[in-house]
Coordinates of C-alpha atoms in Angstrom, one line a residue:
Chain A
X162 CA 54.1 21.1 -5.3
X163 CA 52.5 24.0 -6.8
X164 CA 49.9 21.8 -8.4
X165 CA 49.0 20.3 -5.1
X166 CA 48.6 23.7 -3.6
X167 CA 46.5 24.9 -6.5
X168 CA 44.2 21.9 -6.2
X169 CA 44.0 22.4 -2.6
X170 CA 43.0 25.9 -2.9
X171 CA 40.3 25.1 -5.5
X172 CA 39.0 22.3 -3.3
X173 CA 39.0 24.6 -0.4
X174 CA 37.2 27.4 -2.4
X175 CA 34.8 24.7 -3.5
X176 CA 34.1 23.7 0.0
X177 CA 33.7 27.2 1.1
X178 CA 31.3 28.0 -1.7
X179 CA 29.4 24.7 -0.9
X180 CA 29.1 25.7 2.8
X181 CA 28.2 29.2 1.9
X182 CA 25.3 28.2 -0.3
X183 CA 24.0 25.9 2.6
X184 CA 24.3 28.7 5.3
X185 CA 23.5 31.6 2.8
X186 CA 20.7 34.0 4.0
X187 CA 19.5 34.3 0.4
X188 CA 16.7 32.1 -0.8
X189 CA 15.1 31.7 -4.1
X190 CA 11.9 33.7 -5.1
X191 CA 11.2 32.0 -8.5
X192 CA 14.5 32.4 -10.3
X193 CA 15.5 35.5 -8.4
X194 CA 17.7 35.5 -5.4
X195 CA 16.2 37.2 -2.5
X196 CA 16.9 37.8 1.1
X197 CA 15.0 35.3 3.4
X198 CA 13.2 38.0 5.2
X199 CA 11.8 39.4 1.9
X200 CA 10.7 36.0 0.4
X201 CA 7.6 35.6 2.8
X202 CA 6.7 39.3 2.1
X203 CA 6.9 38.8 -1.6
X204 CA 5.1 35.6 -1.4
X205 CA 2.4 37.3 0.7
X206 CA 2.0 40.0 -2.0
X207 CA 1.5 37.2 -4.7
X208 CA -1.2 35.6 -2.9
X209 CA -2.9 38.9 -1.8
X210 CA -3.1 39.7 -5.5
X211 CA -4.2 36.5 -6.9
X212 CA -6.7 35.6 -4.1
X213 CA -9.9 36.5 -5.8
X214 CA -9.0 34.7 -9.0
X215 CA -7.0 31.9 -7.5
X216 CA -9.7 29.2 -8.1
X217 CA -10.5 30.4 -11.7
X218 CA -6.9 30.5 -12.4
X219 CA -6.4 26.9 -11.2
X220 CA -9.2 25.5 -13.1
X221 CA -7.7 27.3 -16.3
X222 CA -4.0 26.5 -15.8
X223 CA -4.6 22.8 -15.2
X224 CA -7.8 22.4 -17.4
X225 CA -9.7 21.3 -14.3
X226 CA -7.5 18.7 -13.4
X227 CA -6.6 20.2 -10.0
X228 CA -9.8 19.0 -8.7
X229 CA -9.1 15.4 -9.6
X230 CA -5.6 15.7 -7.8
X231 CA -7.2 16.9 -4.8
X232 CA -9.6 14.1 -4.8
X233 CA -6.8 11.8 -5.1
X234 CA -5.1 13.5 -2.2
X235 CA -8.2 13.2 -0.1
X236 CA -8.9 9.6 -1.1
X237 CA -5.4 8.8 -0.1
X238 CA -6.0 10.4 3.4
X239 CA -9.0 8.4 3.9
X240 CA -10.7 10.5 6.5
X241 CA -12.6 9.2 9.4
X242 CA -15.3 10.7 11.6
X243 CA -13.8 12.2 14.5
X244 CA -10.4 13.3 13.1
X245 CA -8.6 16.3 13.8
X246 CA -7.2 17.4 10.6
X247 CA -4.9 20.4 9.7
X248 CA -4.8 21.7 6.1
X249 CA -2.0 24.0 5.8
X250 CA -1.9 26.7 3.1
X251 CA -5.2 25.8 2.2
X252 CA -6.6 29.2 2.1
X253 CA -9.5 28.8 -0.2
X254 CA -10.4 25.5 1.4
X255 CA -10.5 23.3 -1.6
X256 CA -8.9 20.3 0.4
X257 CA -10.8 21.0 3.5
X258 CA -14.3 21.1 1.9
X259 CA -13.4 17.7 0.4
X260 CA -12.3 16.3 3.7
X261 CA -15.5 17.6 5.3
X262 CA -17.6 16.0 2.6
X263 CA -16.0 12.7 2.7
X264 CA -16.5 12.6 6.6
X265 CA -20.2 13.8 6.7
X266 CA -21.5 12.4 3.2
X267 CA -24.8 10.7 4.0
X268 CA -23.8 7.9 1.8
X269 CA -20.7 7.1 3.7
X270 CA -22.8 7.4 6.9
X271 CA -25.3 4.9 5.7
X272 CA -22.8 2.4 4.4
X273 CA -20.7 2.4 7.5
X274 CA -21.6 2.3 11.3
X275 CA -20.6 5.7 12.5
X276 CA -21.8 6.9 15.7
X277 CA -23.0 10.5 15.8
X278 CA -20.8 11.6 18.7
X279 CA -17.7 11.0 16.9
X280 CA -19.0 12.7 13.9
X281 CA -19.3 16.0 16.2
X282 CA -15.8 15.7 17.2
X283 CA -14.4 16.0 13.7
X284 CA -12.3 19.1 13.4
X285 CA -10.7 20.5 10.2
X286 CA -8.5 23.3 10.6
X287 CA -7.6 25.5 7.6
X288 CA -4.5 27.5 8.2
X289 CA -3.2 30.0 5.9
X290 CA -0.7 32.8 6.2
X291 CA -2.5 35.1 4.0
X292 CA -5.9 36.5 5.5
X293 CA -7.2 37.3 1.9
X294 CA -7.1 33.7 0.9
X295 CA -8.7 32.8 4.3
X296 CA -11.6 35.3 3.6
X297 CA -12.1 33.7 0.2
X298 CA -12.2 30.4 2.0
X299 CA -14.9 31.6 4.6
X300 CA -16.9 33.2 1.9
X301 CA -17.1 29.8 0.1
X302 CA -18.0 28.1 3.2
X303 CA -20.8 30.5 3.7
X304 CA -21.9 29.9 0.1
X305 CA -22.2 26.2 0.9
X306 CA -24.2 26.9 4.0
X307 CA -21.4 25.9 6.3
X308 CA -20.6 29.5 7.8
X309 CA -21.5 28.3 11.4
X310 CA -20.4 24.8 11.3
X311 CA -18.0 24.0 14.2
X312 CA -16.1 21.6 12.2
X313 CA -14.3 23.9 9.9
X314 CA -12.0 26.3 11.7
X315 CA -10.2 29.2 9.8
X316 CA -6.9 29.9 11.4
X317 CA -4.4 32.5 10.3
X318 CA -0.8 31.1 10.8
X319 CA 2.7 30.4 9.5
X320 CA 3.5 26.9 8.1
X321 CA 6.9 27.3 9.9
X322 CA 5.6 28.2 13.2
X323 CA 2.2 26.6 13.8
X324 CA 0.1 27.5 16.8
X325 CA -1.2 24.2 17.4
X326 CA -0.3 21.7 20.3
X327 CA 2.1 18.8 19.8
X328 CA 0.7 15.4 19.0
X329 CA -2.7 17.1 18.3
X330 CA -3.5 16.2 14.7
X331 CA -4.5 12.9 12.9
X332 CA -3.8 14.4 9.6
X333 CA -1.6 17.1 8.0
X334 CA -2.2 18.0 4.3
X335 CA -0.5 20.8 2.4
X336 CA -1.6 21.3 -1.3
X337 CA 0.5 23.5 -3.5
X338 CA 1.7 25.4 -0.6
X339 CA 5.0 24.0 0.3
X340 CA 7.0 25.4 -2.3
X341 CA 6.2 28.9 -1.1
X342 CA 7.5 28.3 2.3
X343 CA 10.9 29.9 3.0
X344 CA 12.4 27.0 5.0
X345 CA 10.7 23.8 4.0
X346 CA 12.6 22.0 6.7
X347 CA 11.0 23.9 9.2
X348 CA 7.6 23.4 7.8
X349 CA 8.2 19.7 7.8
X350 CA 9.5 19.7 11.4
X351 CA 6.3 21.5 12.4
X352 CA 4.2 19.0 10.6
X353 CA 5.9 16.3 12.5
X354 CA 5.6 18.1 15.8
X355 CA 1.8 18.6 15.7
X356 CA 0.9 15.1 14.3
X357 CA -0.1 12.4 16.6
X358 CA 1.7 8.9 16.6
X359 CA 0.3 7.3 13.6
X360 CA -0.8 10.6 12.0
X361 CA -0.2 11.1 8.3
X362 CA 1.5 13.8 6.3
X363 CA 0.4 14.3 2.9
X364 CA 1.7 16.9 0.4
X365 CA 0.3 17.6 -3.1
X366 CA 2.7 19.8 -5.0
X367 CA 3.8 20.5 -8.4
X368 CA 6.9 18.6 -9.1
X369 CA 9.5 17.7 -11.7
X370 CA 8.8 15.9 -15.1
X371 CA 11.7 13.5 -16.5
X372 CA 9.8 12.1 -19.5
X373 CA 11.8 13.4 -22.6
X374 CA 9.3 14.8 -25.0
X375 CA 6.7 15.5 -22.5
X376 CA 9.2 17.7 -20.4
X377 CA 9.6 20.0 -23.3
X378 CA 6.0 20.5 -23.9
X379 CA 5.3 21.1 -20.2
X380 CA 8.2 23.5 -19.9
X381 CA 6.6 25.4 -23.1
X382 CA 3.4 25.4 -21.7
X383 CA 4.6 26.7 -18.4
X384 CA 6.8 29.5 -19.5
X385 CA 4.8 30.6 -22.7
X386 CA 1.3 30.1 -21.8
X387 CA 0.6 30.4 -18.1
X388 CA 2.2 33.9 -17.6
X389 CA 0.0 35.1 -20.3
X390 CA -3.1 33.4 -19.0
X391 CA -2.3 35.1 -15.8
X392 CA -2.4 38.6 -17.5
X393 CA -5.3 37.7 -19.3
X394 CA -7.4 36.5 -16.4
X395 CA -6.0 37.6 -13.2
X396 CA -4.3 40.8 -14.6
X397 CA -1.2 39.8 -13.0
X398 CA 1.7 38.3 -15.2
X399 CA 4.4 38.6 -12.5
X400 CA 2.6 36.4 -9.9
X401 CA 2.2 33.6 -12.4
X402 CA 5.7 34.0 -13.6
X403 CA 6.8 33.5 -10.0
X404 CA 4.5 30.6 -9.9
X405 CA 6.2 28.5 -12.7
X406 CA 9.6 29.6 -11.7
X407 CA 9.1 28.5 -8.0
X408 CA 7.9 25.1 -9.4
X409 CA 11.3 24.7 -11.1
X410 CA 13.1 25.6 -8.1
X411 CA 11.3 23.1 -5.7
X412 CA 13.2 20.0 -4.9
X413 CA 12.5 17.0 -7.2
X414 CA 10.5 14.1 -5.9
X415 CA 13.4 11.9 -4.5
X416 CA 15.1 14.9 -2.7
X417 CA 11.8 16.1 -1.2
X418 CA 11.0 12.6 -0.1
X419 CA 14.4 12.6 1.6
X420 CA 13.8 15.8 3.4
X421 CA 10.6 14.3 4.7
X422 CA 12.5 11.3 5.9
X423 CA 15.0 13.4 7.6
X424 CA 12.2 15.3 9.6
X425 CA 11.5 11.9 11.1
X426 CA 8.7 10.5 9.2
X427 CA 8.4 6.9 8.3
X428 CA 7.1 5.1 5.2
X429 CA 7.9 7.9 2.9
X430 CA 6.3 7.4 -0.6
X431 CA 5.5 9.4 -3.4
X432 CA 3.2 9.1 -6.3
X433 CA 3.4 10.8 -9.6
X434 CA 0.4 12.2 -11.4
X435 CA 0.4 13.1 -15.0
X436 CA 3.9 12.0 -15.5
X437 CA 5.3 14.1 -12.7
X438 CA 3.5 17.4 -13.2
X439 CA 2.0 16.7 -9.7
X440 CA 3.4 14.5 -7.0
X441 CA 1.7 13.5 -3.8
X442 CA 4.1 12.5 -1.2
X443 CA 2.8 10.7 2.0
X444 CA 4.4 9.8 5.0
X445 CA 3.6 8.5 8.7
X446 CA 4.6 9.8 12.0
X447 CA 5.6 6.7 14.3
Chain B
X286 CA 6.3 -23.9 -0.9
X287 CA 9.5 -22.5 0.2
X288 CA 9.5 -24.3 3.6
X289 CA 8.9 -27.7 2.0
X290 CA 11.6 -27.0 -0.6
X291 CA 14.0 -26.0 1.8
X292 CA 13.1 -28.9 4.1
X293 CA 13.8 -31.4 1.1
X294 CA 17.1 -29.6 0.6
X295 CA 18.5 -29.6 4.0
X296 CA 17.0 -32.5 5.6
X297 CA 14.8 -32.9 8.5
X298 CA 16.8 -30.9 10.9
X299 CA 15.8 -27.6 9.2
X300 CA 13.3 -25.6 11.2
X301 CA 11.5 -22.7 9.7
X302 CA 10.5 -20.4 12.3
X303 CA 8.7 -17.4 11.1
X304 CA 10.0 -17.7 7.6
X305 CA 6.7 -18.0 6.1
X306 CA 5.6 -14.4 6.8
X307 CA 4.3 -13.5 3.2
X308 CA 5.8 -10.5 1.8
X309 CA 2.9 -8.0 1.0
X310 CA 2.8 -7.6 -2.7
X311 CA 4.3 -4.2 -3.4
X312 CA 4.6 -2.5 -6.9
X313 CA 7.1 -0.2 -5.4
X314 CA 10.8 -0.4 -4.5
X315 CA 12.1 0.5 -1.0
X316 CA 15.1 2.6 -0.4
X317 CA 16.5 1.1 2.9
X318 CA 17.4 4.6 4.2
X319 CA 14.3 6.5 4.5
X320 CA 11.8 4.1 2.9
X321 CA 11.2 6.1 -0.1
X322 CA 9.2 4.3 -2.4
X323 CA 7.7 5.4 -5.8
X324 CA 4.5 4.1 -7.1
X325 CA 3.2 4.4 -10.8
X326 CA 0.1 6.3 -11.6
X327 CA 0.5 7.6 -15.2
X328 CA 0.5 5.0 -17.9
X329 CA 3.5 6.8 -19.7
X330 CA 6.4 5.3 -17.9
X331 CA 8.1 3.5 -15.2
X332 CA 10.5 5.1 -12.8
X333 CA 13.1 3.0 -11.1
X334 CA 14.6 4.1 -7.8
X335 CA 18.2 3.3 -6.8
X336 CA 18.6 2.4 -3.1
X337 CA 20.7 4.8 -1.1
X338 CA 23.3 2.6 0.2
X339 CA 25.4 5.1 2.4
X340 CA 24.3 8.5 3.3
X341 CA 26.5 10.7 5.8
X342 CA 23.5 12.7 7.0
X343 CA 21.7 9.5 7.9
X344 CA 23.6 9.1 11.2
X345 CA 20.8 10.0 13.5
X346 CA 18.4 7.4 12.1
X347 CA 20.8 4.9 10.9
X348 CA 21.2 3.1 14.0
X349 CA 18.1 1.1 13.9
X350 CA 17.3 1.4 10.3
X351 CA 19.7 -0.6 8.3
X352 CA 19.3 -2.7 5.2
X353 CA 15.9 -4.0 5.2
X354 CA 17.2 -7.6 4.4
X355 CA 19.0 -7.6 7.8
X356 CA 16.4 -6.1 9.9
X357 CA 13.5 -8.5 9.8
X358 CA 10.6 -5.7 9.8
X359 CA 10.4 -2.0 9.5
X360 CA 9.0 0.0 12.2
X361 CA 5.7 0.8 10.3
X362 CA 5.3 -2.7 9.2
X363 CA 5.5 -3.7 13.1
X364 CA 3.0 -1.1 13.8
X365 CA 0.7 -2.2 11.0
X366 CA 0.8 -5.9 12.3
X367 CA 0.0 -4.7 15.8
X368 CA -2.9 -2.6 14.6
X369 CA -4.2 -5.5 12.6
X370 CA -3.8 -7.9 15.4
X371 CA -5.8 -5.6 17.7
X372 CA -8.3 -5.1 14.9
X373 CA -9.2 -8.8 14.9
X374 CA -10.9 -8.5 18.2
X375 CA -13.5 -6.0 16.5
X376 CA -14.1 -8.2 13.5
X377 CA -17.0 -10.3 14.9
X378 CA -18.8 -7.2 15.7
X379 CA -17.8 -4.6 12.9
X380 CA -16.8 -7.0 10.1
X381 CA -13.8 -6.9 8.0
X382 CA -14.0 -3.3 7.5
X383 CA -12.0 0.1 8.2
X384 CA -14.2 0.6 11.2
X385 CA -12.8 -2.5 12.8
X386 CA -9.3 -1.2 12.0
X387 CA -9.9 2.1 13.3
X388 CA -11.0 0.7 16.6
X389 CA -8.0 -1.7 16.5
X390 CA -5.7 1.4 16.0
X391 CA -7.4 3.1 19.1
X392 CA -6.7 0.1 21.1
X393 CA -3.1 0.1 20.3
X394 CA -2.8 3.8 21.0
X395 CA -2.0 5.0 17.5
X396 CA -4.0 7.5 15.5
X397 CA -6.6 5.9 13.2
X398 CA -5.0 7.8 10.2
X399 CA -2.5 5.1 9.9
X400 CA -5.3 2.8 8.6
X401 CA -5.3 5.1 5.7
X402 CA -1.7 4.1 4.7
X403 CA -2.6 0.3 4.6
X404 CA -2.6 -0.7 1.0
X405 CA -6.0 -2.3 0.0
X406 CA -7.3 -1.8 3.6
X407 CA -9.9 -4.5 4.2
X408 CA -7.8 -7.1 2.3
X409 CA -4.7 -6.2 4.4
X410 CA -6.9 -7.3 7.5
X411 CA -8.1 -10.4 5.8
X412 CA -4.5 -11.5 4.6
X413 CA -3.0 -10.9 7.9
X414 CA -5.5 -13.2 9.5
X415 CA -4.9 -15.8 6.9
X416 CA -1.1 -15.6 7.5
X417 CA -1.6 -15.8 11.2
X418 CA -3.8 -18.8 10.9
X419 CA -1.1 -20.6 8.8
X420 CA 1.4 -19.6 11.3
X421 CA -0.8 -21.1 14.0
X422 CA -1.3 -24.4 12.1
X423 CA 2.4 -24.6 11.5
X424 CA 2.9 -24.3 15.2
X425 CA 0.5 -26.9 16.1
X426 CA 2.0 -29.2 13.9
X427 CA 5.5 -28.4 15.1
X428 CA 4.5 -28.7 18.9
X429 CA 3.7 -32.3 18.4
X430 CA 0.4 -33.2 16.8
X431 CA -0.1 -36.9 16.7
X432 CA -0.6 -38.2 13.2
X433 CA 1.4 -41.4 13.5
X434 CA -1.7 -43.6 13.9
X435 CA -3.8 -42.2 11.2
X436 CA -3.9 -43.0 7.6
X437 CA -3.2 -40.3 5.1
X438 CA -6.8 -39.5 4.3
X439 CA -7.5 -39.1 8.2
X440 CA -4.4 -37.0 8.5
X441 CA -5.6 -34.6 5.8
X442 CA -9.1 -34.4 7.5
X443 CA -7.6 -33.6 10.8
X444 CA -5.4 -30.9 9.4
X445 CA -8.1 -29.2 7.4
X446 CA -10.3 -29.6 10.5
X447 CA -7.8 -27.7 12.7
X448 CA -7.3 -24.9 10.2
X449 CA -11.0 -24.4 9.6
X450 CA -11.7 -24.4 13.4
X451 CA -9.6 -21.3 13.5
X452 CA -12.4 -19.4 11.6
X453 CA -15.2 -20.3 13.9
X454 CA -14.9 -17.1 15.9
X455 CA -15.3 -15.1 12.8
X456 CA -17.9 -17.3 11.2
X457 CA -20.6 -14.6 11.1
X458 CA -18.4 -12.2 9.0
X459 CA -16.5 -15.0 7.0
X460 CA -18.7 -14.5 3.7
X461 CA -17.5 -10.9 3.8
X462 CA -13.9 -12.0 4.0
X463 CA -14.3 -14.4 1.2
X464 CA -15.7 -11.8 -1.0
X465 CA -13.0 -9.6 -0.2
X466 CA -10.4 -12.3 -1.1
X467 CA -12.3 -12.9 -4.4
X468 CA -11.9 -9.1 -5.6
X469 CA -9.6 -9.2 -8.6
X470 CA -7.3 -6.9 -7.0
X471 CA -6.9 -9.3 -4.1
X472 CA -6.8 -12.6 -5.9
X473 CA -3.2 -13.0 -6.4
X474 CA -2.3 -12.7 -2.7
X475 CA -5.4 -14.9 -1.6
X476 CA -4.6 -17.4 -4.2
X477 CA -0.9 -17.5 -2.9
X478 CA -2.0 -17.8 0.6
X479 CA -4.3 -20.7 0.0
X480 CA -1.6 -22.5 -2.2
X481 CA 0.9 -22.2 0.7
X482 CA -1.7 -23.5 3.1
X483 CA -2.6 -26.5 1.0
X484 CA 1.2 -27.2 0.2
X485 CA 1.8 -27.1 4.0
X486 CA -0.8 -29.5 4.7
X487 CA 0.4 -32.1 2.1
X488 CA 3.9 -31.7 3.4
X489 CA 2.8 -32.5 6.9
X490 CA 0.8 -35.5 5.8
X491 CA 4.1 -36.8 4.2
X492 CA 3.8 -36.4 0.6
X493 CA 6.4 -37.8 -1.9
X494 CA 4.8 -36.5 -5.0
X495 CA 6.7 -34.9 -7.8
X496 CA 5.9 -33.7 -11.2
X497 CA 2.3 -33.7 -12.3
X498 CA 1.1 -35.6 -9.2
X499 CA 2.3 -32.5 -7.1
X500 CA 0.0 -30.1 -8.9
X501 CA -2.9 -32.5 -9.0
X502 CA -2.7 -33.1 -5.2
X503 CA -2.6 -29.6 -4.3
X504 CA -5.4 -28.7 -6.7
X505 CA -7.6 -31.6 -5.5
X506 CA -7.0 -30.6 -1.7
X507 CA -7.7 -27.0 -2.5
X508 CA -10.9 -27.8 -3.9
X509 CA -11.9 -29.9 -1.0
X510 CA -10.7 -27.0 1.4
X511 CA -12.8 -24.5 -0.4
X512 CA -15.9 -26.4 -0.6
X513 CA -15.8 -27.4 3.0
X514 CA -15.1 -23.7 4.1
X515 CA -18.1 -22.7 2.1
X516 CA -20.3 -25.6 3.3
X517 CA -19.4 -24.5 7.0
X518 CA -20.9 -21.1 6.2
X519 CA -24.3 -22.5 6.4
X520 CA -23.9 -25.3 8.8
X521 CA -26.0 -25.0 11.9
X522 CA -25.2 -28.4 13.5
X523 CA -23.9 -28.3 17.0
X524 CA -20.1 -28.0 16.9
X525 CA -20.1 -28.0 13.1
X526 CA -20.6 -31.8 13.1
X527 CA -21.9 -31.9 9.6
X528 CA -19.1 -29.9 8.2
X529 CA -16.6 -32.5 9.5
X530 CA -18.8 -35.5 8.2
X531 CA -18.9 -33.6 4.9
X532 CA -15.1 -33.0 5.0
X533 CA -14.3 -36.7 5.8
X534 CA -16.6 -37.8 2.8
X535 CA -14.8 -35.4 0.4
X536 CA -11.3 -36.4 1.3
X537 CA -12.2 -40.1 1.0
X538 CA -13.6 -39.3 -2.4
X539 CA -10.4 -37.5 -3.2
X540 CA -8.3 -40.5 -2.0
X541 CA -10.7 -42.8 -3.8
X542 CA -10.5 -40.8 -6.9
X543 CA -6.8 -41.3 -6.9
X544 CA -7.1 -45.1 -6.5
X545 CA -9.7 -45.0 -9.1
X546 CA -7.5 -43.2 -11.4
X547 CA -4.6 -45.6 -10.7
X548 CA -7.0 -48.4 -11.3
X549 CA -8.1 -47.0 -14.6
X550 CA -4.5 -46.6 -15.7
X551 CA -3.6 -50.2 -15.1
X552 CA -7.0 -51.3 -16.7
X553 CA -6.2 -49.2 -19.7
X554 CA -2.6 -50.7 -19.9
X555 CA -4.0 -54.2 -19.5
X556 CA -6.5 -53.8 -22.1
X557 CA -4.0 -52.3 -24.4
X558 CA -1.7 -55.1 -23.7
X559 CA -4.5 -57.6 -24.4
X560 CA -5.6 -55.9 -27.6
X561 CA -2.1 -55.6 -28.7
X562 CA -1.4 -59.4 -28.2
X563 CA -4.5 -60.3 -30.0
X564 CA -3.9 -57.8 -32.8
X565 CA -0.4 -59.3 -33.1
X566 CA -1.7 -62.9 -33.2
X567 CA -4.2 -61.6 -36.1
X568 CA -1.4 -60.2 -38.0
X569 CA 0.8 -63.2 -37.5
X570 CA -2.0 -65.3 -38.6
X571 CA -2.5 -63.2 -41.7
X572 CA 1.1 -63.1 -42.6
X573 CA 1.4 -67.0 -42.3
X574 CA -1.7 -67.3 -44.5
X575 CA -0.3 -64.9 -47.1
X576 CA 3.0 -66.6 -47.2
X577 CA 1.6 -70.1 -47.6
X578 CA -0.9 -68.8 -50.2
X579 CA 1.8 -67.0 -52.0
X580 CA 4.0 -70.1 -51.7
X581 CA 1.2 -72.3 -53.4
X582 CA 0.3 -69.9 -56.0
X583 CA 4.1 -69.5 -57.0
X584 CA 4.1 -73.1 -57.2
X585 CA 1.4 -73.0 -60.0

C-alpha cells in the first residue's frame, strides 16, 4: 500500500514536471534558461553586435562552406520567374541574392523560354527582425547595383508574426534563423499561413551530428575554436558562445521534421550535409 | 512482369486494375505519419529511419493519413500526378521541361513551386507519360482488342503500333524525351518501364516461354520496339505508313530469326547424329580389322 502510494506520487510528480516543462514560460538562450520575453531581446543584442562582421565570421567558421550550403538550398528551391518568395531571418541577403541571380541570370533566360512579363513579377522579400542586419543587406544590394531593383524588398518583421497575407508566397526559406526564434511552432505556423497551395518551405539550419568520432571533433571545434574566433575577429566571444550553444539546444533532425509535419506541411524531408552539421528540411503546403 | 506472374499463379480470373503503377525509385524511407524522409548527401554513413507507428499527437491528421501500404497514394503524390497530367498538354509547345510543368501546375491551380519538389524533374514528366501509355495499352487490350484472327507476328505488330501511336502527338519533342531517358540517372527507371512494356506485349500475344527463351524474346522485342521508335522520329510519310511497314518487316525478321535458330539447332543435331554414326561405323571397322589382324598375328 505504501509502495503503491509512493509510486503514484512519483508518477504524479513526474507528470507534473513534464507538464511544467511543456507550459513553462522559460526558454533556452544557449545553455542558459531565460524568460521568453527576454529571449528575443537577447537574440536581438547578439545580432546587433555581430551584424557588421556576420558574413566574415560565417566564412571563417565554416571555411567558406556556408556558401555551398546556401547554393544547395537555392538549388533545391528551383526558383522560377514570377515567383513570390519570402526569405525570413535573411538579414544580410545571402539567400535572397542567390535566388535573384538564379531567376535573372542571362544564361538561364537564354536556355529557357521565359517571358519578360513574368520576370518583372518576381518578388523576393527579405524579412528580418533586426534592422542592423537589414541595413547590411541593403548595403550589399547597393554594392551590386540592385539598390533600386523592385524585385528585392527589405522588410522588418518577426518570424512569429509575419505581416504578409495568407496564401501569398510561392516559397519560404529560413537559413540559420529558426533556432533563434523563441517559439519555433509559431514560426512554422506563420510559414504555413503565408504559403500558397503547392508552396515550398525550406529550412537550412545547423543540426545534430551522430557519427561517433566526427561528433567529438565537431564538439571540440564548436566549443574550443569558435568562441575564440569570435573574440578575435568580431570582438565578441559571448555572442558566438551563444551561437554554438543554441545549435545544441535546437531539436534534432527527426524531431524538427515532426514539428514541420505538425504545422500541416506535407512531404517533409531532410537532407544532411557534412554528416549532419547542417541539415536542409523541405516540405510542401498542400 | 508482376502482372504476368500473378496471372500465371492465379489463373485467368485475375484482373490487375491499376496495379502496374510503378513506384518512383526513392533512396529514402518514408515514415507513414508525417512522411519524414531522409536522404543521404555525405558519403560518410547511412541513416536509417524507424517508422513511427503510433503517435498520440497525430490525431488531427491521422484520419486520412494512415499506413501508406493501405492508402493507395499520398496527397502530394496525387497532386504531383495531377500536375504532370496537366503538363502533358503543354509539352508539344514547351518540350519536356520545367516550363511545361510550371504551366501545368498553373492549370491545376497550384503554385509552380511544387515542381521544385519533383525528383529529377523532367524525367518525372517523361516517366509519368510512359506509365500512362502502358496503362492505356493495358486498358485497350482489356476492353476487347481483337487478336484472335492474327498470327503471333501480326499480333506483336499491332500491339507495338498501338503503343507507338500514343506518342504521335508528342513526336516533335520525342527526341528530347529519349535523351532524358538515356541520362545515366534515369536509365534504371526507363529500362524498367520498357521491360514492363515488352513483357506486357508478349504476355498479351500469348507467350508460353520459360527459361532462356523468355529473356531472348523480350530482348528481341525490346530491340524491335526501340528501332521502330527511332525510325518513327524521322518518318515523314502520311500517317507514318513507312514506320508500320518497317515494323512489320522487323517483326517478321524476329520471328524468322527464331525459326532460323530452331532450324539451325535441328540441323546441327542431325549433322551431329550423322557424324556420330559415321564415326561409330569407322571405329567399328577399325576394331574389327585390329581384332582379325591381331588374331591372325597371334596365330603366327
